[in-house]
């Protein structure tokens, strides 16, 4: 049977999304407080932007994978 939806790649995207979303939120809200910083430094901002981009790109793919699993 052929897999027209390429499900393994959607599964990888779903895992990346589920991992990167809490990392982004945790780093944004707790990072400066845990490290005792008054503001978000440049390296942390770059990390947040990269993780946010991962969330934006993998979010629709993860949604597709969850939808395919619930459908079949």
Tab-separated table of N, CA and C in Angstrom, residues 9-11 13-14 17 52-68:
chain	number	residue	atom	x	y	z
A	9	UNK	N	7.098	11.686	7.623
A	9	UNK	CA	7.580	13.061	7.698
A	9	UNK	C	6.629	13.948	8.488
A	10	UNK	N	5.333	13.690	8.357
A	10	UNK	CA	4.369	14.435	9.164
A	10	UNK	C	4.542	14.102	10.650
A	11	UNK	N	4.870	12.855	10.941
A	11	UNK	CA	5.082	12.463	12.336
A	11	UNK	C	6.301	13.164	12.913
A	13	UNK	N	7.462	16.050	11.947
A	13	UNK	CA	7.057	17.447	12.123
A	13	UNK	C	6.201	17.605	13.374
A	14	UNK	N	5.329	16.651	13.650
A	14	UNK	CA	4.498	16.727	14.847
A	14	UNK	C	5.345	16.648	16.112
A	17	UNK	N	7.119	19.950	16.535
A	17	UNK	CA	6.192	20.976	16.991
A	17	UNK	C	5.886	20.829	18.471
A	52	UNK	N	10.527	29.757	17.301
A	52	UNK	CA	9.231	30.220	16.809
A	52	UNK	C	9.033	29.886	15.338
A	53	UNK	N	10.097	30.012	14.556
A	53	UNK	CA	10.016	29.649	13.145
A	53	UNK	C	9.757	28.153	12.981
A	54	UNK	N	10.396	27.348	13.813
A	54	UNK	CA	10.149	25.902	13.781
A	54	UNK	C	8.684	25.627	14.097
A	55	UNK	N	8.132	26.318	15.076
A	55	UNK	CA	6.712	26.126	15.422
A	55	UNK	C	5.796	26.524	14.272
A	56	UNK	N	6.104	27.630	13.626
A	56	UNK	CA	5.254	28.108	12.532
A	56	UNK	C	5.313	27.162	11.340
A	57	UNK	N	6.494	26.646	11.043
A	57	UNK	CA	6.643	25.774	9.874
A	57	UNK	C	6.068	24.385	10.147
A	58	UNK	N	6.297	23.843	11.323
A	58	UNK	CA	5.864	22.479	11.598
A	58	UNK	C	4.425	22.392	12.117
A	59	UNK	N	3.850	23.498	12.528
A	59	UNK	CA	2.482	23.484	13.052
A	59	UNK	C	1.456	22.916	12.083
A	60	UNK	N	1.377	23.437	10.850
A	60	UNK	CA	0.402	22.869	9.901
A	60	UNK	C	0.683	21.409	9.553
A	61	UNK	N	1.955	21.032	9.482
A	61	UNK	CA	2.292	19.643	9.187
A	61	UNK	C	1.879	18.734	10.338
A	62	UNK	N	2.070	19.211	11.557
A	62	UNK	CA	1.649	18.428	12.720
A	62	UNK	C	0.131	18.296	12.755
A	63	UNK	N	-0.557	19.371	12.436
A	63	UNK	CA	-2.015	19.317	12.392
A	63	UNK	C	-2.479	18.294	11.366
A	64	UNK	N	-1.809	18.265	10.222
A	64	UNK	CA	-2.159	17.302	9.174
A	64	UNK	C	-1.957	15.874	9.662
A	65	UNK	N	-0.859	15.633	10.371
A	65	UNK	CA	-0.582	14.286	10.869
A	65	UNK	C	-1.624	13.854	11.903
A	66	UNK	N	-1.964	14.759	12.839
A	66	UNK	CA	-2.994	14.437	13.826
A	66	UNK	C	-4.331	14.176	13.147
A	67	UNK	N	-4.647	14.953	12.109
A	67	UNK	CA	-5.897	14.773	11.389
A	67	UNK	C	-5.910	13.432	10.658
A	68	UNK	N	-4.784	13.065	10.034
A	68	UNK	CA	-4.707	11.788	9.330
A	68	UNK	C	-4.863	10.615	10.294
